[in-house]
Short mmCIF file of C-alpha atoms and ligand atoms in Angstrom, two decimals:
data_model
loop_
_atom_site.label_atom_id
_atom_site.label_comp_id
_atom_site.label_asym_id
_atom_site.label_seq_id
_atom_site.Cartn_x
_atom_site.Cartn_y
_atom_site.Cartn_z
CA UNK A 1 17.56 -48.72 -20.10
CA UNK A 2 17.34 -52.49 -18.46
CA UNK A 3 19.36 -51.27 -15.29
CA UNK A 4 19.34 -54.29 -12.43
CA UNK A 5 18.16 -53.36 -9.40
CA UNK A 6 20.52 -51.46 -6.50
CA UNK A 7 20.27 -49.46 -3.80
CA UNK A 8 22.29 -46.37 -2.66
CA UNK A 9 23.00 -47.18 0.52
CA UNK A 10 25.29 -49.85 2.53
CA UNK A 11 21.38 -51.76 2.81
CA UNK A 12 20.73 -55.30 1.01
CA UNK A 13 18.33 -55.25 -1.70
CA UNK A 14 14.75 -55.92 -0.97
CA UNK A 15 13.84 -57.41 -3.90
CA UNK A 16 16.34 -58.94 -7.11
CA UNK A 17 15.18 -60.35 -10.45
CA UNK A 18 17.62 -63.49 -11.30
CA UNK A 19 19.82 -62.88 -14.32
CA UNK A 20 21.49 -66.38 -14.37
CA UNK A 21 20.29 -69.33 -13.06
CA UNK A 22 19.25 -69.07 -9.15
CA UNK A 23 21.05 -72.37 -8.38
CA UNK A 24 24.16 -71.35 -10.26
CA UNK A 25 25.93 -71.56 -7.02
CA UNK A 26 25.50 -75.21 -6.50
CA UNK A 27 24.76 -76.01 -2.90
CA UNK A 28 23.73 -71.81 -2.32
CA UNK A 29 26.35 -69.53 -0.52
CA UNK A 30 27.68 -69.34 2.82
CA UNK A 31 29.45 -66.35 3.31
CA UNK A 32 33.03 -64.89 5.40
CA UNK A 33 33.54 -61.37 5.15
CA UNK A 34 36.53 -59.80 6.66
CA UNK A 35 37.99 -56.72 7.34
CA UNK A 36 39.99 -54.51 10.25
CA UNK A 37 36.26 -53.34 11.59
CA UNK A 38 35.02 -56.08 13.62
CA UNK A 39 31.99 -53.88 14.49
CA UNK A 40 30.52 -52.81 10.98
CA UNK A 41 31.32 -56.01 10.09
CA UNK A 42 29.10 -57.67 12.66
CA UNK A 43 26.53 -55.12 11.43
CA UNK A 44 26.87 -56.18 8.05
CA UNK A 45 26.67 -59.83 8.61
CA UNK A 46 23.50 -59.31 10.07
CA UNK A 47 21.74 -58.14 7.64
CA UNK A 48 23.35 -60.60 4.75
CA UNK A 49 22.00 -63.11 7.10
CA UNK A 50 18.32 -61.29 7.61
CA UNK A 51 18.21 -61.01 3.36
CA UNK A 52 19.52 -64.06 2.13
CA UNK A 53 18.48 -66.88 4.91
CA UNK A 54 22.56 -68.27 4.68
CA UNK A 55 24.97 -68.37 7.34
CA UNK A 56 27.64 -65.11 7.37
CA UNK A 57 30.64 -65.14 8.99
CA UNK A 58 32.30 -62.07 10.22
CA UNK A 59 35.79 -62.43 11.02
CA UNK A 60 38.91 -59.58 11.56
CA UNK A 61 41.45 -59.50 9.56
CA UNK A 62 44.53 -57.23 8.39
CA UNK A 63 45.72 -58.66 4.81
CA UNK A 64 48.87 -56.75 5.68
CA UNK A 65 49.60 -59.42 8.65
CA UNK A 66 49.62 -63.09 7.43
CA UNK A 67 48.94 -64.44 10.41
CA UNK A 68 45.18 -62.96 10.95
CA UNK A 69 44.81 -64.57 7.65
CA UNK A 70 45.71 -67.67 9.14
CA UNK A 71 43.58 -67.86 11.96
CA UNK A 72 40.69 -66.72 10.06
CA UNK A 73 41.13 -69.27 7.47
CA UNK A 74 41.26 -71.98 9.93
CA UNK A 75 38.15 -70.42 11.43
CA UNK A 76 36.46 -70.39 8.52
CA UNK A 77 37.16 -74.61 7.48
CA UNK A 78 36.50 -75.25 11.12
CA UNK A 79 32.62 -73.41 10.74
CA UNK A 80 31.91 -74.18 7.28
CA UNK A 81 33.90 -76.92 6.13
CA UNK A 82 35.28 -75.49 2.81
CA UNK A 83 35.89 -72.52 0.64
CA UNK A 84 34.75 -72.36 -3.03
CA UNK A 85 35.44 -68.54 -3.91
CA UNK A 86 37.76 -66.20 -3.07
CA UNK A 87 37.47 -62.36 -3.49
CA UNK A 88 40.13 -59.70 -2.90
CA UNK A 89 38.71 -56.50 -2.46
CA UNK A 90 40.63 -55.11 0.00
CA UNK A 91 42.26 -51.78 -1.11
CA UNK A 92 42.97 -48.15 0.71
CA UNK A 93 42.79 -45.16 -1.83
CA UNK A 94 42.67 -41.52 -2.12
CA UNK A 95 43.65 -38.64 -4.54
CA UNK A 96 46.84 -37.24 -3.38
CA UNK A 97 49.59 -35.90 -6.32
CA UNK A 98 52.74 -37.63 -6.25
CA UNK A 99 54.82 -34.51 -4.72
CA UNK A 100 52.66 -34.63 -1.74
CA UNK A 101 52.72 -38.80 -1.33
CA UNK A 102 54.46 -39.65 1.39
CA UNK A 103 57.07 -42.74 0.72
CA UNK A 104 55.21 -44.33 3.68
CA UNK A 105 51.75 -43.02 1.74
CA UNK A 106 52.83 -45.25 -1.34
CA UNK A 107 53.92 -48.29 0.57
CA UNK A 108 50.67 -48.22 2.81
CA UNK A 109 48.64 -48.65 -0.75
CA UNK A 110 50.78 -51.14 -2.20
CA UNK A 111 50.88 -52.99 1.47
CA UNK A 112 47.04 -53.20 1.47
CA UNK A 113 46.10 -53.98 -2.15
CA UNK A 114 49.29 -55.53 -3.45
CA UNK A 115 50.58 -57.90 -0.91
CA UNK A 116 47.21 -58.02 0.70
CA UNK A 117 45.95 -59.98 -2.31
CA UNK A 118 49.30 -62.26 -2.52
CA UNK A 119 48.79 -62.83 1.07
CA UNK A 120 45.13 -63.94 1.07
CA UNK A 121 45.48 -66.00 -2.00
CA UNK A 122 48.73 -67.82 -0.85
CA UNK A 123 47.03 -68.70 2.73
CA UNK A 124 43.64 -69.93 1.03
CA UNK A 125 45.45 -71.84 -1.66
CA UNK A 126 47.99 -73.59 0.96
CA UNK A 127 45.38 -74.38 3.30
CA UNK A 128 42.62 -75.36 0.87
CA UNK A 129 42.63 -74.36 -3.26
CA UNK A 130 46.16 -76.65 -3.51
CA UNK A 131 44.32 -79.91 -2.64
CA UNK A 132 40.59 -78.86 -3.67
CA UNK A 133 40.62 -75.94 -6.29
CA UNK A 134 38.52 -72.75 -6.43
CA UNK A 135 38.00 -69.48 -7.91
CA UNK A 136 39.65 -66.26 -7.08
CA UNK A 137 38.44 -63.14 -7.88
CA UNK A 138 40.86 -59.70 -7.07
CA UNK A 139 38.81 -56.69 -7.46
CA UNK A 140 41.53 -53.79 -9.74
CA UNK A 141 40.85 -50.79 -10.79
CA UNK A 142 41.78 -49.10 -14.35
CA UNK A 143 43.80 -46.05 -12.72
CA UNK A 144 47.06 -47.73 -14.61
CA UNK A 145 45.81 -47.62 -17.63
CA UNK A 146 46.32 -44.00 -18.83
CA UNK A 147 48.64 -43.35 -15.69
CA UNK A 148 45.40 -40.99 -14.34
CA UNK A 149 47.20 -37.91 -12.10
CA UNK A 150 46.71 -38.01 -8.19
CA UNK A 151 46.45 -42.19 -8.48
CA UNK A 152 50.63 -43.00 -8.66
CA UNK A 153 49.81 -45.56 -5.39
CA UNK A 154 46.64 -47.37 -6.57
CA UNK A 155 47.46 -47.73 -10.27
CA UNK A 156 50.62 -48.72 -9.53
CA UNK A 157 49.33 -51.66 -6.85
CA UNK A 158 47.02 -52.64 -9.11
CA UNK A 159 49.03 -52.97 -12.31
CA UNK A 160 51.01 -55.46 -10.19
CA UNK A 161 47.68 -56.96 -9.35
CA UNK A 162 46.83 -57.20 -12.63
CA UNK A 163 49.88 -59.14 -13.30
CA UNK A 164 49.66 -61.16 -10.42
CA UNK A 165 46.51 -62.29 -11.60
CA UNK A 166 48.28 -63.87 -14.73
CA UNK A 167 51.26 -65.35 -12.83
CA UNK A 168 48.80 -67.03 -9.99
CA UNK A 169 46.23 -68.09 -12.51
CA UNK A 170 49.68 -70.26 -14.83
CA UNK A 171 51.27 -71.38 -11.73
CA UNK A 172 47.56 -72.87 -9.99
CA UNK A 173 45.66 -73.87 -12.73
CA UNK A 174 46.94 -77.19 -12.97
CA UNK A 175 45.57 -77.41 -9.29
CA UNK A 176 41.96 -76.97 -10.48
CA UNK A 177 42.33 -73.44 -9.64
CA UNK A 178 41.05 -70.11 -11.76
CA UNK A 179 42.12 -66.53 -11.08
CA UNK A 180 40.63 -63.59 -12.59
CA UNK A 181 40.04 -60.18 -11.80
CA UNK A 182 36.94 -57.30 -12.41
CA UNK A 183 38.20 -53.35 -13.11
CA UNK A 184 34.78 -51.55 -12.33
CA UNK A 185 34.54 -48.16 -13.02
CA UNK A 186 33.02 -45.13 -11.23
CA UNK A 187 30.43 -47.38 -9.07
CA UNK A 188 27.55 -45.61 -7.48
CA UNK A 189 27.08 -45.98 -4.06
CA UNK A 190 30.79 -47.03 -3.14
CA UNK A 191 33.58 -45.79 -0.83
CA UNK A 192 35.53 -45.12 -4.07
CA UNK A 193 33.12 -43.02 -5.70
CA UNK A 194 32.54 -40.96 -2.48
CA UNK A 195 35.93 -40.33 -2.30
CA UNK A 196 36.92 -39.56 -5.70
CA UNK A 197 33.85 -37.40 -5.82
CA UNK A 198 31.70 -39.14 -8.39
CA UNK A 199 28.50 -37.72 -7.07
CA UNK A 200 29.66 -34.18 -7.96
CA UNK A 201 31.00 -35.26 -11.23
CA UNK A 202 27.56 -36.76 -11.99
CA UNK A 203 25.52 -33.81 -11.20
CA UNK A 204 28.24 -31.89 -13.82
CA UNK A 205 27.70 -33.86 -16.21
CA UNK A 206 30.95 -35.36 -16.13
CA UNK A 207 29.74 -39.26 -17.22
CA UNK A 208 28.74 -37.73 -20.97
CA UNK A 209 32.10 -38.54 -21.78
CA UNK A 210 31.63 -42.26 -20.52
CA UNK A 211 30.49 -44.23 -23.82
CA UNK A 212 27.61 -45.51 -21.58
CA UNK A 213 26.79 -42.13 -20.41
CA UNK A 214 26.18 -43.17 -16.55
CA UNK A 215 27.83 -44.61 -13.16
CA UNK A 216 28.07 -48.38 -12.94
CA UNK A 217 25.71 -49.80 -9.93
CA UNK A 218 27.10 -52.48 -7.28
CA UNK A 219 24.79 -55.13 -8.57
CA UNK A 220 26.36 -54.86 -11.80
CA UNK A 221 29.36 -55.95 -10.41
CA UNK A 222 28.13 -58.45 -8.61
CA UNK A 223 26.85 -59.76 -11.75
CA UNK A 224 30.27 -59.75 -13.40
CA UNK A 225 31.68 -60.81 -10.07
CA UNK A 226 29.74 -63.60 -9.97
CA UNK A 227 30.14 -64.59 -13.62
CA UNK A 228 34.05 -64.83 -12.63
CA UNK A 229 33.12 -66.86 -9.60
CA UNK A 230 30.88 -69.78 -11.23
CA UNK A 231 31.04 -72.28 -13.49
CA UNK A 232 29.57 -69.65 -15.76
CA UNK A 233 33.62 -68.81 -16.43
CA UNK A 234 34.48 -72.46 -16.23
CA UNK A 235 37.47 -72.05 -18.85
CA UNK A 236 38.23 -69.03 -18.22
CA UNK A 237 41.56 -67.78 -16.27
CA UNK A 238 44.12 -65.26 -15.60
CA UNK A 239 41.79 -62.74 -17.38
CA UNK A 240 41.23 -59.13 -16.26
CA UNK A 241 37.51 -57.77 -17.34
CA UNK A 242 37.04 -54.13 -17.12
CA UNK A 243 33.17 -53.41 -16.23
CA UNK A 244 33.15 -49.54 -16.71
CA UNK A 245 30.79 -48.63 -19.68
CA UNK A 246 33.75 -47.95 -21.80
CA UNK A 247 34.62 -45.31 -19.28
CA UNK A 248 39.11 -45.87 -19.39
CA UNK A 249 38.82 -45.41 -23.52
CA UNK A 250 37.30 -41.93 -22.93
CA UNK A 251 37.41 -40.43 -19.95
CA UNK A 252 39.78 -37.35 -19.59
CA UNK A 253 43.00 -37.77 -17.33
CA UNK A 254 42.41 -35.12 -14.62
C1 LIG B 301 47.84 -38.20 1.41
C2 LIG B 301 47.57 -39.81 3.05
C3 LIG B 301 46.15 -39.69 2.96
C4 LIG B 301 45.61 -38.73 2.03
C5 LIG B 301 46.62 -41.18 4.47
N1 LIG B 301 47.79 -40.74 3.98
N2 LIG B 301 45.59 -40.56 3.85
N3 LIG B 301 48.39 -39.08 2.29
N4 LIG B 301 46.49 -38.02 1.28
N5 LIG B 301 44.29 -38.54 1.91
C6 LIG B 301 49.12 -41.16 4.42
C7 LIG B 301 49.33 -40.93 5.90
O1 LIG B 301 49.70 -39.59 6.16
C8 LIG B 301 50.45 -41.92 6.22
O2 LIG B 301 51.71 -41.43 5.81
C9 LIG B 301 50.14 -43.08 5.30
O3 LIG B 301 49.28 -42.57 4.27
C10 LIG B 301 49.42 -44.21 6.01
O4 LIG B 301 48.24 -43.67 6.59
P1 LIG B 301 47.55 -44.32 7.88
O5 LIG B 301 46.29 -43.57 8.11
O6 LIG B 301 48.55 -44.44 8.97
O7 LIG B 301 47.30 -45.80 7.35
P2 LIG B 301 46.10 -46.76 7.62
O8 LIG B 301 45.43 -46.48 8.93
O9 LIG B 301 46.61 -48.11 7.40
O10 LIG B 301 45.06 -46.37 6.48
C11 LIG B 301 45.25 -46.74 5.14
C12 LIG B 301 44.57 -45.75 4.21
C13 LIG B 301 43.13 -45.51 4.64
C14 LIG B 301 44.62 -46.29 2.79
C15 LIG B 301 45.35 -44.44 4.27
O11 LIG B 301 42.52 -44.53 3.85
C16 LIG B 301 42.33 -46.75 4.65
O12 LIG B 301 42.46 -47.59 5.54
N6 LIG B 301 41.46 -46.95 3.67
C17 LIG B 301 40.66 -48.18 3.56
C18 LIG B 301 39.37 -47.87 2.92
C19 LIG B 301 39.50 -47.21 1.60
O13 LIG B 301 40.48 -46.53 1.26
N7 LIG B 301 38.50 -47.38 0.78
C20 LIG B 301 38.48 -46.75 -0.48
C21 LIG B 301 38.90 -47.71 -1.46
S1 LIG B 301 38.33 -47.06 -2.96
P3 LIG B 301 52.77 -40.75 6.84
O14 LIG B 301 53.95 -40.48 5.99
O15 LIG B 301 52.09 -39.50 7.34
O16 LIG B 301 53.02 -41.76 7.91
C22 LIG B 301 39.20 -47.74 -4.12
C23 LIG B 301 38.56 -47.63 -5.45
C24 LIG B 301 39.38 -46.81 -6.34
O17 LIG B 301 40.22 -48.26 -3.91
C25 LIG B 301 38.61 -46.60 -7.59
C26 LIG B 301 39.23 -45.54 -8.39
C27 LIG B 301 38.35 -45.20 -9.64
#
């Protein structure tokens, strides 16, 4: 198998083989990452910097309070001038049934992944996409598919993600902006797949019943993220690609 290169840990690669063209990002890629964790994000923007040579920015935000999304949108024009991409991959998650979900539970998960994506979108295309376009790219899940147990919360914020997707991508396209969305799968070497125990499934054998027999890895995503992203998707919008070796057709719903 012609696997691309990825490593386990929250580390940069040391060494990547091209799949499309290196300069398929025109001008290269300055990066913003943002979260609630000023201090692992400092971390991290250190060694995006060390690996790729580019500028990183690491700013704080909350998507569930519009107004750090403000400031850190005007930060980021005021530092680098413009913003090309966007990608919402902010979400909270865990396996809880829905008799033990607390009502504030469920409206924690749709208040981070729901109206944390229609807040960061709205405040990037008001301040910038409206007059220059862009790409947005929302990071879903397939949870909603089959309605898999102990996942009432994220399916059902990312089902409405899924639609917002559609909605955004027929209301701002005329501006010259795209919106699409990536469902990965069980992702080695993730927060998700920690949590919803993929390394134990793994060593049960549970992926035989994934058509592709195996775990995604993050740089396949960031293949398909970045195929979203770029002019490699030029006329393509309000589309939702599943990345998950065929895993939501099969896998069982426990
Ligand atoms: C049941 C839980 C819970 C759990 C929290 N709650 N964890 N209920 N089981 N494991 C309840 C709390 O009791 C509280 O309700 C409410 O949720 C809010 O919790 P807080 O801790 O106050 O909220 P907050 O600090 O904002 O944290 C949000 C969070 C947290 C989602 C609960 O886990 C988080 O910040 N996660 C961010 C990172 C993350 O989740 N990454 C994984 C994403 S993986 P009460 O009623 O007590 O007040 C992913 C991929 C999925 O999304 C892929 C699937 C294949």
């Amino acid at each position: 198998r012609d696997l691309p290169e990825d490593v386990d840990t929250d580390d940069c690669m040391t060494s990547y083989t091209h799949i499309y063209s290196p300069d398929l990002l025109k001008h290269g890629c300055d990066t913003v990452i943002a979260s609630r964790n000023l201090e692992k994000l400092t971390e991290a923007a250190k060694k995006l910097m060390a690996a790729t040579g580019r500028r990183c920015l690491p700013l704080p935000i909350d998507v569930r309070q519009p107004q750090t999304i403000s400031a850190a949108v005007d930060e980021t024009l005021k530092e680098l001038g413009r913003i090309d991409i966007l990608i919402n991959n902010a979400a909270g998650n865990f396996l809880c049934p829905a008799i033990s979900l607390s009502f504030n539970a469920f409206k924690t998960v749709l208040e981070i992944d729901t109206m944390g994506t229609f807040n960061t979108s709205k405040v990037v295309y008001e301040k910038w996409f409206k007059d220059h376009g862009g790409a947005i790219v929302n990071i879903s899940a397939t949870l909603g598919y089959r309605g898999q147990a102990l996942q009432v919360h994220a399916g059902s914020a990312k089902a409405a993600n899924d639609a917002m997707t559609k909605h955004l991508a027929v209301e701002w396209g005329p501006s010259g902006v795209r919106v699409n969305t990536l469902a990965p799968g069980p992702i080695s070497g993730t927060e998700g797949f920690h949590r919803l125990g993929g390394n134990r499934a793994d060593s049960m054998g549970a992926f035989s019943s994934i058509p592709l027999q195996r775990a995604g890895n993050k740089t396949e995503m960031a293949h398909s993220v970045l195929f979203l992203a770029s002019r490699a998707s030029s006329y393509v919008t309000g589309h939702i690609m599943v990345a998950d070796g065929g895993s939501w057709l099969t896998s069982a719903n426990d």
